Structure formats: structure tokens, C-alpha cells
PDB file of C-alpha atoms in Angstrom:
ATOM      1  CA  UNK A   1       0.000   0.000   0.000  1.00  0.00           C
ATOM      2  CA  UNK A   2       1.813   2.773  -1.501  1.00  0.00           C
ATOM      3  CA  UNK A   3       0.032   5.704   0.981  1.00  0.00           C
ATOM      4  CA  UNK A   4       0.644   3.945   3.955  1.00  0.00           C
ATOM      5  CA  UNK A   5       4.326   3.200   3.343  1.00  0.00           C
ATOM      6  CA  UNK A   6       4.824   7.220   2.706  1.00  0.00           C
ATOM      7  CA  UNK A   7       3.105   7.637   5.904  1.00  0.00           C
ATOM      8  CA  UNK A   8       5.532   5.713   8.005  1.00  0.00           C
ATOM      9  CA  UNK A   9       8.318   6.836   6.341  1.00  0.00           C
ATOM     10  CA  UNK A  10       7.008  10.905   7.188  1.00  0.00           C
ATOM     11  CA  UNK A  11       6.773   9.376  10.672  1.00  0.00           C
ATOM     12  CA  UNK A  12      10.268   8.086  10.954  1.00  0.00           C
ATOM     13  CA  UNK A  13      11.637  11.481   9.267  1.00  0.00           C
ATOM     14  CA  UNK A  14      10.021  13.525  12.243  1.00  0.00           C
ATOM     15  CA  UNK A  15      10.924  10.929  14.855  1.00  0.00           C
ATOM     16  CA  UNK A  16      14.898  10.959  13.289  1.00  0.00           C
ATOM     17  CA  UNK A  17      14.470  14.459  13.567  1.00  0.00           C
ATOM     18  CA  UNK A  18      13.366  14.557  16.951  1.00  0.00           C
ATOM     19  CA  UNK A  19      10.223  16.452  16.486  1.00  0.00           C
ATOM     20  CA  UNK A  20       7.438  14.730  17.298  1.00  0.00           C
ATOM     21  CA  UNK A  21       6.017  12.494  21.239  1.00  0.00           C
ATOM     22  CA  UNK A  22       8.092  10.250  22.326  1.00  0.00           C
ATOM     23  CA  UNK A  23       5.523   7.477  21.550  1.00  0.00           C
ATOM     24  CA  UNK A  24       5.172   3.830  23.581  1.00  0.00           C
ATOM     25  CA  UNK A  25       4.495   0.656  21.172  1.00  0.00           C
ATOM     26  CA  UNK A  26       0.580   1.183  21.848  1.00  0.00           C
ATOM     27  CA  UNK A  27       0.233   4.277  21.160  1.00  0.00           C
ATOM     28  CA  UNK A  28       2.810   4.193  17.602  1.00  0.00           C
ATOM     29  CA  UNK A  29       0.513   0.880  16.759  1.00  0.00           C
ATOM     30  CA  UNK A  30      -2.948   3.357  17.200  1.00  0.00           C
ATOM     31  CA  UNK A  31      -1.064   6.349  15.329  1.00  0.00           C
ATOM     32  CA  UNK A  32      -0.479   4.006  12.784  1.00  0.00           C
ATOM     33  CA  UNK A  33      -3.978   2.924  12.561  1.00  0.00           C
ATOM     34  CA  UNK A  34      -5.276   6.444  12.272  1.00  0.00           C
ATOM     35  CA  UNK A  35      -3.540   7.278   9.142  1.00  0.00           C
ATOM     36  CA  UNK A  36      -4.031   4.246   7.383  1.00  0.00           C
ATOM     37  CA  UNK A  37      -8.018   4.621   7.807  1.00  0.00           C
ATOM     38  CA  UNK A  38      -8.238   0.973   9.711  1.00  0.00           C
ATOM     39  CA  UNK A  39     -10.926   2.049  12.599  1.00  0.00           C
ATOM     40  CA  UNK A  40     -11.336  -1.425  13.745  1.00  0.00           C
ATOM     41  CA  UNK A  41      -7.961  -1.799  14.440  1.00  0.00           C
ATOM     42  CA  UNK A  42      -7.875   1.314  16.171  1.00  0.00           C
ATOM     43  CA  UNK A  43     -10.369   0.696  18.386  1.00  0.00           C
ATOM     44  CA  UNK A  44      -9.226  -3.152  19.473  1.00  0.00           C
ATOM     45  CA  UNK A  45      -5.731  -1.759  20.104  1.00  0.00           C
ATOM     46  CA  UNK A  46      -7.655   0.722  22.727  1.00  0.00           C
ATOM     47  CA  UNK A  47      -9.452  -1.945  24.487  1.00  0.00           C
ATOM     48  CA  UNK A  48      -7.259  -4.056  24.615  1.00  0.00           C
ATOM     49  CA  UNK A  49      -4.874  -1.606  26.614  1.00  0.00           C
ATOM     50  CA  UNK A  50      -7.746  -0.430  28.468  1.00  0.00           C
ATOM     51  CA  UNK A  51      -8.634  -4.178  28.923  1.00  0.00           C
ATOM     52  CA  UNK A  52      -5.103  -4.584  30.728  1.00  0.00           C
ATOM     53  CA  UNK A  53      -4.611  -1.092  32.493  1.00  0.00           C
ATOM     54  CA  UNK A  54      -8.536  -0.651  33.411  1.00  0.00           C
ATOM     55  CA  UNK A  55      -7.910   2.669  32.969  1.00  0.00           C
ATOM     56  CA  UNK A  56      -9.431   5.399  31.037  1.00  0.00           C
ATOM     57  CA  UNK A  57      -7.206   8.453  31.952  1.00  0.00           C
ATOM     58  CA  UNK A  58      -4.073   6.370  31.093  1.00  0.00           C
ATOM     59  CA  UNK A  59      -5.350   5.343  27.803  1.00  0.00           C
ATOM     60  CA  UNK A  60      -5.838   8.822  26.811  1.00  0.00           C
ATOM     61  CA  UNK A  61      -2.756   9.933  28.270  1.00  0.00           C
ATOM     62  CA  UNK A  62      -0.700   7.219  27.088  1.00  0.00           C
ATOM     63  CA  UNK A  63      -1.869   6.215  23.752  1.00  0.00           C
ATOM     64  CA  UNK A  64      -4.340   8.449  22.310  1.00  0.00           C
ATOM     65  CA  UNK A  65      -3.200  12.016  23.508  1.00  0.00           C
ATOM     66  CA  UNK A  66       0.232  11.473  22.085  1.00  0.00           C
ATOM     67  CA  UNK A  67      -1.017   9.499  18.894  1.00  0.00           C
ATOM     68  CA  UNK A  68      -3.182  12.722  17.967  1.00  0.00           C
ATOM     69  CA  UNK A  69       0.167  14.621  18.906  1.00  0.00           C
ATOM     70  CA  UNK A  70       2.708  13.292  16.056  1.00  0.00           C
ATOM     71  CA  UNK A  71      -0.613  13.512  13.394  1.00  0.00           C
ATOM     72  CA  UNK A  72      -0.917  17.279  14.629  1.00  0.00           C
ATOM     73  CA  UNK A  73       2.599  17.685  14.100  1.00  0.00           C
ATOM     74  CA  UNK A  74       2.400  15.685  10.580  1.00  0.00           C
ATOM     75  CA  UNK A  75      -0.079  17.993   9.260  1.00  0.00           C
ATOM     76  CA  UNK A  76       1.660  20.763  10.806  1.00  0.00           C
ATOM     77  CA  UNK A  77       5.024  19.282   8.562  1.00  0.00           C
ATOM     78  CA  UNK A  78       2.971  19.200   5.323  1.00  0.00           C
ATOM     79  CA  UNK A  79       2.942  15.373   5.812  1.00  0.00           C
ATOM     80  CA  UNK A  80      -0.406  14.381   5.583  1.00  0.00           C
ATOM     81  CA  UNK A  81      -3.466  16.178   4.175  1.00  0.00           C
ATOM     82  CA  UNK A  82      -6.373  17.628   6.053  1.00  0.00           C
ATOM     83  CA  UNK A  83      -8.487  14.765   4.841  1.00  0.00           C
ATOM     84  CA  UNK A  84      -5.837  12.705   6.572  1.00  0.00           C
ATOM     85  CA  UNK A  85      -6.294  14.380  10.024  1.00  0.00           C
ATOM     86  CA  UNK A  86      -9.493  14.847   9.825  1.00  0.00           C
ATOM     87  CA  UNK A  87     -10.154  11.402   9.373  1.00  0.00           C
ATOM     88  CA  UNK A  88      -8.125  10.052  12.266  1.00  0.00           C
ATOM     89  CA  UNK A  89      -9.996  12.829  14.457  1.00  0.00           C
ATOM     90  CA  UNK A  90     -13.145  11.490  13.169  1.00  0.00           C
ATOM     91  CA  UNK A  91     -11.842   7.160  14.002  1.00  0.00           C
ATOM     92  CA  UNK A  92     -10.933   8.841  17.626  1.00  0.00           C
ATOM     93  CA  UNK A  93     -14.296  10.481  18.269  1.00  0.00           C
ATOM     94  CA  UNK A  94     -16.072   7.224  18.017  1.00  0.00           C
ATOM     95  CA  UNK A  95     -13.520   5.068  19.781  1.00  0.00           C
ATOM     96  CA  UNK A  96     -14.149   8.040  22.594  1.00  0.00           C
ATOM     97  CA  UNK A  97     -18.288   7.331  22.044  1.00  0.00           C
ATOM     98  CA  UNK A  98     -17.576   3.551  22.862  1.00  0.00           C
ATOM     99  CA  UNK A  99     -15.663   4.298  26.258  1.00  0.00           C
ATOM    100  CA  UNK A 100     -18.716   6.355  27.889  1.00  0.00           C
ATOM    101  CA  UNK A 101     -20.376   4.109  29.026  1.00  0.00           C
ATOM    102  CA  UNK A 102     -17.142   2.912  31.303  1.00  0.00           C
ATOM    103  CA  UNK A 103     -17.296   6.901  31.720  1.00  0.00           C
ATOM    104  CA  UNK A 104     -20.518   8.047  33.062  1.00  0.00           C
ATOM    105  CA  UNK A 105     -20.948   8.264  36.985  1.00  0.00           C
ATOM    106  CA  UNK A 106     -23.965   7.241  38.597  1.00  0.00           C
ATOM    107  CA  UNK A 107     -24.493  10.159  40.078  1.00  0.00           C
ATOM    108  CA  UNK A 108     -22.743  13.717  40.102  1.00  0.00           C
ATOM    109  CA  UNK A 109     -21.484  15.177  43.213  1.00  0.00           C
ATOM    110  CA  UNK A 110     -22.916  18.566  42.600  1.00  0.00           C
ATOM    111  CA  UNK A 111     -20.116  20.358  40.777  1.00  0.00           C
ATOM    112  CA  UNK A 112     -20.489  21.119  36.994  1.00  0.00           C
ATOM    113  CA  UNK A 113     -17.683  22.254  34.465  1.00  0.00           C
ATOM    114  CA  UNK A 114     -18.428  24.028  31.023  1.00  0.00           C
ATOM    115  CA  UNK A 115     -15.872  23.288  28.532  1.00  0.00           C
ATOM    116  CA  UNK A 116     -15.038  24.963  24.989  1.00  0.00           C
ATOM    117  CA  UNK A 117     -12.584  25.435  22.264  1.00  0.00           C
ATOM    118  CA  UNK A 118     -11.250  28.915  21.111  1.00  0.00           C
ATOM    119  CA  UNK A 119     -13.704  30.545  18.960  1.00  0.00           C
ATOM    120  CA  UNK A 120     -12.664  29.715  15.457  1.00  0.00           C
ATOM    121  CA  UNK A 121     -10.749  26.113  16.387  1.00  0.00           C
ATOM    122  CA  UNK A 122     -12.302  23.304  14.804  1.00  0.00           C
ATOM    123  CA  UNK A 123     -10.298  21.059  17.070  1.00  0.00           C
ATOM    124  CA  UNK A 124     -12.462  18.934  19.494  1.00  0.00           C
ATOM    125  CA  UNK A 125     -11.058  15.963  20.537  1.00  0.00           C
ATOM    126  CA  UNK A 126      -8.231  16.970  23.057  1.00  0.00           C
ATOM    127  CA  UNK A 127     -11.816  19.210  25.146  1.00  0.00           C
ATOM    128  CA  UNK A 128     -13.588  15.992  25.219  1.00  0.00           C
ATOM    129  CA  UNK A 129     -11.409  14.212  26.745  1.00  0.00           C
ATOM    130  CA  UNK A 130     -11.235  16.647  29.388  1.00  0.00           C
ATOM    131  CA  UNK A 131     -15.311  16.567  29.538  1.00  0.00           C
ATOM    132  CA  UNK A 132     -14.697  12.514  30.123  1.00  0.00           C
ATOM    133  CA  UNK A 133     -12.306  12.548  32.966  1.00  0.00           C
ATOM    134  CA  UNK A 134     -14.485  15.778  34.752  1.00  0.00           C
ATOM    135  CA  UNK A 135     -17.641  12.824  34.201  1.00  0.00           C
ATOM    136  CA  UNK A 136     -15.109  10.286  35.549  1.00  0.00           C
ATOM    137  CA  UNK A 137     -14.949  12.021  38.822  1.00  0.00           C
ATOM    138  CA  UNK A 138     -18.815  12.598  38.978  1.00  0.00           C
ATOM    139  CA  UNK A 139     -18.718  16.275  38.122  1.00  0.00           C
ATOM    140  CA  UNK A 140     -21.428  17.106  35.690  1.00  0.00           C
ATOM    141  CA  UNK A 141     -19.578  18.089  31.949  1.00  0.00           C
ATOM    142  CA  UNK A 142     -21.463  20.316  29.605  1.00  0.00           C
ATOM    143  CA  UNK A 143     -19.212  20.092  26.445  1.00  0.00           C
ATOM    144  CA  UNK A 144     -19.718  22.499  23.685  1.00  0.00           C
ATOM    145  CA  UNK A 145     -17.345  21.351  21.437  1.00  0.00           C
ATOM    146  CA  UNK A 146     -16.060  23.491  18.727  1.00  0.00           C
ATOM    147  CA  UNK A 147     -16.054  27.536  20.093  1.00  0.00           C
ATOM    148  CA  UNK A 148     -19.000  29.331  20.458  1.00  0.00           C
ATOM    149  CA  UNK A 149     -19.199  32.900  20.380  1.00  0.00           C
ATOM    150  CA  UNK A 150     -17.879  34.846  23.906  1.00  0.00           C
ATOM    151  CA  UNK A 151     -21.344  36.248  24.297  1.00  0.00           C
ATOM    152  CA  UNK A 152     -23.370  33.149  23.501  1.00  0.00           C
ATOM    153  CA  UNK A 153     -20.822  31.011  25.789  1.00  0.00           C
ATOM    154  CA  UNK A 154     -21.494  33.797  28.873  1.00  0.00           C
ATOM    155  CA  UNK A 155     -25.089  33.550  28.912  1.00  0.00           C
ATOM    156  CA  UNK A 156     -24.704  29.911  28.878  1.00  0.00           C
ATOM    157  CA  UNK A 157     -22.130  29.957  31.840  1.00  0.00           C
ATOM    158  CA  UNK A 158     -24.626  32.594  33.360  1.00  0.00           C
ATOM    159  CA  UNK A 159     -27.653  29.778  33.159  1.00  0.00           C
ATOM    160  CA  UNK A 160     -25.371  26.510  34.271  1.00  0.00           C
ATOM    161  CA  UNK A 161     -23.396  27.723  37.216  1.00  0.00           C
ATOM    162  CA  UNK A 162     -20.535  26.066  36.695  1.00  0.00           C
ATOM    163  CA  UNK A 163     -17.656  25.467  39.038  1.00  0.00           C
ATOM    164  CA  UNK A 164     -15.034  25.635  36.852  1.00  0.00           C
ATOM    165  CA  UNK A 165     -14.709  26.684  32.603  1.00  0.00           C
ATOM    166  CA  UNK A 166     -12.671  24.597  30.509  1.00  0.00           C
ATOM    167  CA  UNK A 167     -10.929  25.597  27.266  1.00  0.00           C
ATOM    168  CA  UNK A 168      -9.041  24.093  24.369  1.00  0.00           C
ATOM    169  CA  UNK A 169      -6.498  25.954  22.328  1.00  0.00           C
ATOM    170  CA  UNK A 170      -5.382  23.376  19.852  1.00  0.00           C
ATOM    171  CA  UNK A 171      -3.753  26.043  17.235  1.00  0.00           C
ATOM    172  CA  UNK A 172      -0.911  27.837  18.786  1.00  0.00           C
ATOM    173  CA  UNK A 173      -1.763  31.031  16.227  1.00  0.00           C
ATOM    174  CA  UNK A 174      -5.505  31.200  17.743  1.00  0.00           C
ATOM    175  CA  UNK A 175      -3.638  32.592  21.619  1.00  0.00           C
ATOM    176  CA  UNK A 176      -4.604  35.939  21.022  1.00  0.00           C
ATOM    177  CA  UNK A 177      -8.076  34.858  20.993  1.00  0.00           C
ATOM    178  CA  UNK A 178      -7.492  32.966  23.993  1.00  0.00           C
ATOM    179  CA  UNK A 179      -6.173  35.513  25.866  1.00  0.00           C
ATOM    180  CA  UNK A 180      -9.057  37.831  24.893  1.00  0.00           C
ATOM    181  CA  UNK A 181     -11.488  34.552  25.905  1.00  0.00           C
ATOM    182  CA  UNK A 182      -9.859  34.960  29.399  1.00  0.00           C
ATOM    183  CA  UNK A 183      -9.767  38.554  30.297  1.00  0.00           C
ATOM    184  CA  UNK A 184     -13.642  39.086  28.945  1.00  0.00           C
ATOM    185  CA  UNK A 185     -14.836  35.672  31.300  1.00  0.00           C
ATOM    186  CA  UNK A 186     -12.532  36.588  33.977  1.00  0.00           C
ATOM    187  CA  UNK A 187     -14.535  39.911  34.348  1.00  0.00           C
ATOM    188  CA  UNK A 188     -17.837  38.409  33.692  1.00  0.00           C
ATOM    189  CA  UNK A 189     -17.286  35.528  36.081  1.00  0.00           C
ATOM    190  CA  UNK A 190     -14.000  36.256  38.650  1.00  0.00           C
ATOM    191  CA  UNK A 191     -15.080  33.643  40.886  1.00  0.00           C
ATOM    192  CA  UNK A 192     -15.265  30.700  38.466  1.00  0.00           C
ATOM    193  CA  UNK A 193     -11.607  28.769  38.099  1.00  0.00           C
ATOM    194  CA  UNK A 194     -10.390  28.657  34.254  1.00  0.00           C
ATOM    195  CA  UNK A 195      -7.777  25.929  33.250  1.00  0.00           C
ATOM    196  CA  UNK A 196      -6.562  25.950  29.663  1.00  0.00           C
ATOM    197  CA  UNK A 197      -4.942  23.370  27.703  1.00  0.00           C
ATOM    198  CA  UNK A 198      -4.114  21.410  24.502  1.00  0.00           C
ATOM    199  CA  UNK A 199      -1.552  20.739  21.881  1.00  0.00           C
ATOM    200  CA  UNK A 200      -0.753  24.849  21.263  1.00  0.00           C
ATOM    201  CA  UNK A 201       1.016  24.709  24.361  1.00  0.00           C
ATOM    202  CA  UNK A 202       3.617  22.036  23.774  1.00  0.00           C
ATOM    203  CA  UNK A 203       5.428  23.946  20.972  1.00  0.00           C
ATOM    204  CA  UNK A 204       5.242  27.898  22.341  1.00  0.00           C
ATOM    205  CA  UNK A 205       5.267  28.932  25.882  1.00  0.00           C
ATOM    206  CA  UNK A 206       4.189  32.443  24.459  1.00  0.00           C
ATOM    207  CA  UNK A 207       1.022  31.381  24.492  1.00  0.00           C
ATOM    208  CA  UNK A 208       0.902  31.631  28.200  1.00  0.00           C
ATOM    209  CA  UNK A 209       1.843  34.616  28.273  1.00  0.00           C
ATOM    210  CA  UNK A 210      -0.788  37.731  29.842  1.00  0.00           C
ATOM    211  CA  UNK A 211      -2.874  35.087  31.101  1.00  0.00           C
ATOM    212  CA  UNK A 212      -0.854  34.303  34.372  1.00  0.00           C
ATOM    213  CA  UNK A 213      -3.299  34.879  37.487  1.00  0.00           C
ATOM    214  CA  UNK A 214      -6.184  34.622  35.311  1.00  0.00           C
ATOM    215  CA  UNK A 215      -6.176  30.984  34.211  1.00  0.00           C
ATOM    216  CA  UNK A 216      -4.639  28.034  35.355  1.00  0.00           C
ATOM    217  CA  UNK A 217      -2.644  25.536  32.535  1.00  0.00           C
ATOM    218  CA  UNK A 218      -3.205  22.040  32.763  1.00  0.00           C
ATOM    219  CA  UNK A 219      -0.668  19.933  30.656  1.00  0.00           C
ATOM    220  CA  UNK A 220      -1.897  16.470  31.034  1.00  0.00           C
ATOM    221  CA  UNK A 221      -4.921  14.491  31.927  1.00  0.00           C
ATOM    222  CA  UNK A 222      -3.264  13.338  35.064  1.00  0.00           C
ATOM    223  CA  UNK A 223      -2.335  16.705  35.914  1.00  0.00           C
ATOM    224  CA  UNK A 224      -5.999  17.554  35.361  1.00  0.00           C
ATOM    225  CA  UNK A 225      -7.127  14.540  37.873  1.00  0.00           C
ATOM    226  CA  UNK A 226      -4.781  15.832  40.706  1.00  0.00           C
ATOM    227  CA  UNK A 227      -6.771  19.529  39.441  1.00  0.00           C
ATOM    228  CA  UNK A 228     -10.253  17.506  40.258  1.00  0.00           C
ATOM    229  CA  UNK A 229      -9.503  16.170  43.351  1.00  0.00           C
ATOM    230  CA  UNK A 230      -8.324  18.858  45.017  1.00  0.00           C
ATOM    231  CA  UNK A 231     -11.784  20.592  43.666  1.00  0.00           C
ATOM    232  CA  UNK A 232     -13.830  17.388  45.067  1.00  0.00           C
ATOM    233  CA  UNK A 233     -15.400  17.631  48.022  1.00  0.00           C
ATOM    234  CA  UNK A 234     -13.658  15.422  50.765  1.00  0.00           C
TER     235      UNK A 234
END
């Protein structure tokens, strides 16, 4: 299969040229799946791990956070086409739709988290994992998904409540907009917690900056679960 061979070979140039996650033999097997189109694959390789590590946060972390990494940073390379990603996005979102029901608590605690993308990002995978390990620990998620308009998203967060606000910057040249995002909710809403995240962050710490006291940056999912449980209450 003459696609799939270029594939791995734009893989191993970005790897020799240490660019991309360091990637375990799961989570190179799933990447692999993703850009060759084979969903069923995909998805066995995922339960299987999560079959031996029982363990959703660690299969995100471990194998599908860092697989969606390197194809980020493939497209980002001119390696693969925006068919390409959008397709292994789309094989991820349903392998995430067969994990809920290991998700979903039987009953919330009380505490409820709104969580969004930049307005403009079209990037949703990275936020819904979030969503998923916020459900884990019986808060209530409301996930909007792709950005919604400031305005729209404040009278939503004015109706809901929340305890905390979630967002996604997957596009490291969409910051701006973040930072904008952050100083209009932070007025609206100064006792509600922010956390940010998502791939933007691993290539330019700029995008951090004017933010500081106003949001908090979560790297990882397990950084996020340490987040939750000190939120929890006892």
C-alpha cells in the first residue's frame, strides 16, 4: 500500500528528527492505525490496553493524547493532508463514544464544568477528553465542542453555574483569541476557576503569556485529575 508506506516513512523522518512524542508501542501501533483509515484496528488496540490497564485516563494519556500529537505535528510538517487528520480525528471520536459508558458516573457530586474550544478552532477531541475525565470524577460536563461565540458562551455559563470553565487551544496562532477569551470571562465571572490546555502549548510557551493569574494551565490528563480532586469535596 503505496500511501501507507509514505506515511511511516514521514513518521520516521520527524521521529529521526526529533520532532514529534516520544511514543510507547501502543500508542505508535494506534497512530499508525489512524492514518491508514483501519478504525477497527484502532479501536481493538484501545481496548485491549484499556482491557489490561482498566484505565481510562491512562489510555488517553498514554496512547491516544500522544497518537493525535505526532498527526498534529504531521499535518503541521505538510505530511499528511487535512483529509488525513481529519479522518483520524473522526476514528478517535467514536472510539471516545464507545468508552462512555465505562465513563458516566452514577451520580454527580454537585459540581459542573463548562468546557469549549477557542472561537474559530475546529479542534475537538483533546476538550472531550477533558469533559470525560471531569464525568469520571462525577462532576457534571457540559461540552460544547467546537467555540461558540464569547457572548453566547457567557449567557450559557450565566444559566449553568458552573464550578469551573474549561478551554481548548489546539492552534498555537488562535492565543490571542485565547487571551481575549480569558480577560472578557474573567470579568464576567472572577469567581469561576479557568484551566486551559491542549496541543498549542507544547510547541510555544508564548502562548501563556498575559494570562498568568487569570487561568490556570493544565498539561496532562493526570495533571488535570490531581486539578479535580483537590476541587472534590472530601
Amino acid at each position: 500500500m503505496k500511501y501507507f508506506s509514505y506515511i511511516v516513512q514521514s513518521l520516521n523522518a520527524i521521529n529521526n528528527a526529533n520532532m514529534s512524542t516520544e511514543l510507547n508501542l501502543h500508542s505508535k501501533k494506534y497512530l499508525e492505525c489512524l492514518l491508514a483509515g483501519k478504525r477497527k484496528e484502532a479501536g481493538m488496540i484501545c481496548r485491549e490496553y484499556f482491557k489490561q490497564q482498566k484505565d481510562i485516563r491512562d489510555l488517553y494519556d498514554n496512547v491516544i493524547t500522544p497518537a493525535l500529537y505526532e498527526v498534529g505535528q504531521l499535518w503541521e510538517h505538510n505530511m499528511i493532508s487535512v483529509a488525513v487528520e481529519h479522518l483520524a480525528t473522526a476514528i478517535t471520536e467514536g472510539i471516545l463514544n464507545e468508552f462512555y459508558p465505562e465513563i458516566i458516573p452514577h451520580e454527580y457530586n454537585g459540581k459542573k464544568v463548562v468546557l469549549t474550544c477557542v472561537t474559530n478552532e475546529e479542534h475537538q477531541v483533546g476538550i472531550k477528553m477533558v469533559a470525560d475525565i471531569f464525568e469520571l470524577h462525577s462532576w457534571e460536563s457540559f461540552f460544547l465542542g467546537i467555540g461558540a461565540p464569547v457572548s453566547e458562551l457567557k449567557t450559557f455559563i450565566e444559566d449553568v453555574k458552573p464550578q469551573c470553565i474549561a478551554i481548548s487551544l489546539s492552534v498555537y496562532f488562535n492565543h490571542k483569541i485565547l487571551t481575549e477569551m480569558i480577560d472578557e470571562l474573567s470579568v464576567a465571572f472572577p469567581d469561576i476557576p479557568i484551566i486551559i490546555g491542549g496541543q498549542a502549548f507544547t510547541h510555544k510557551g508564548e502562548a501563556l503569556k498575559g494570562i498568568a493569574g487569570k487561568a490556570t494551565h493544565i498539561a496532562t490528563l493526570l495533571e488535570l485529575e490531581s486539578y479535580i480532586l483537590l476541587q472534590n469535596p472530601a
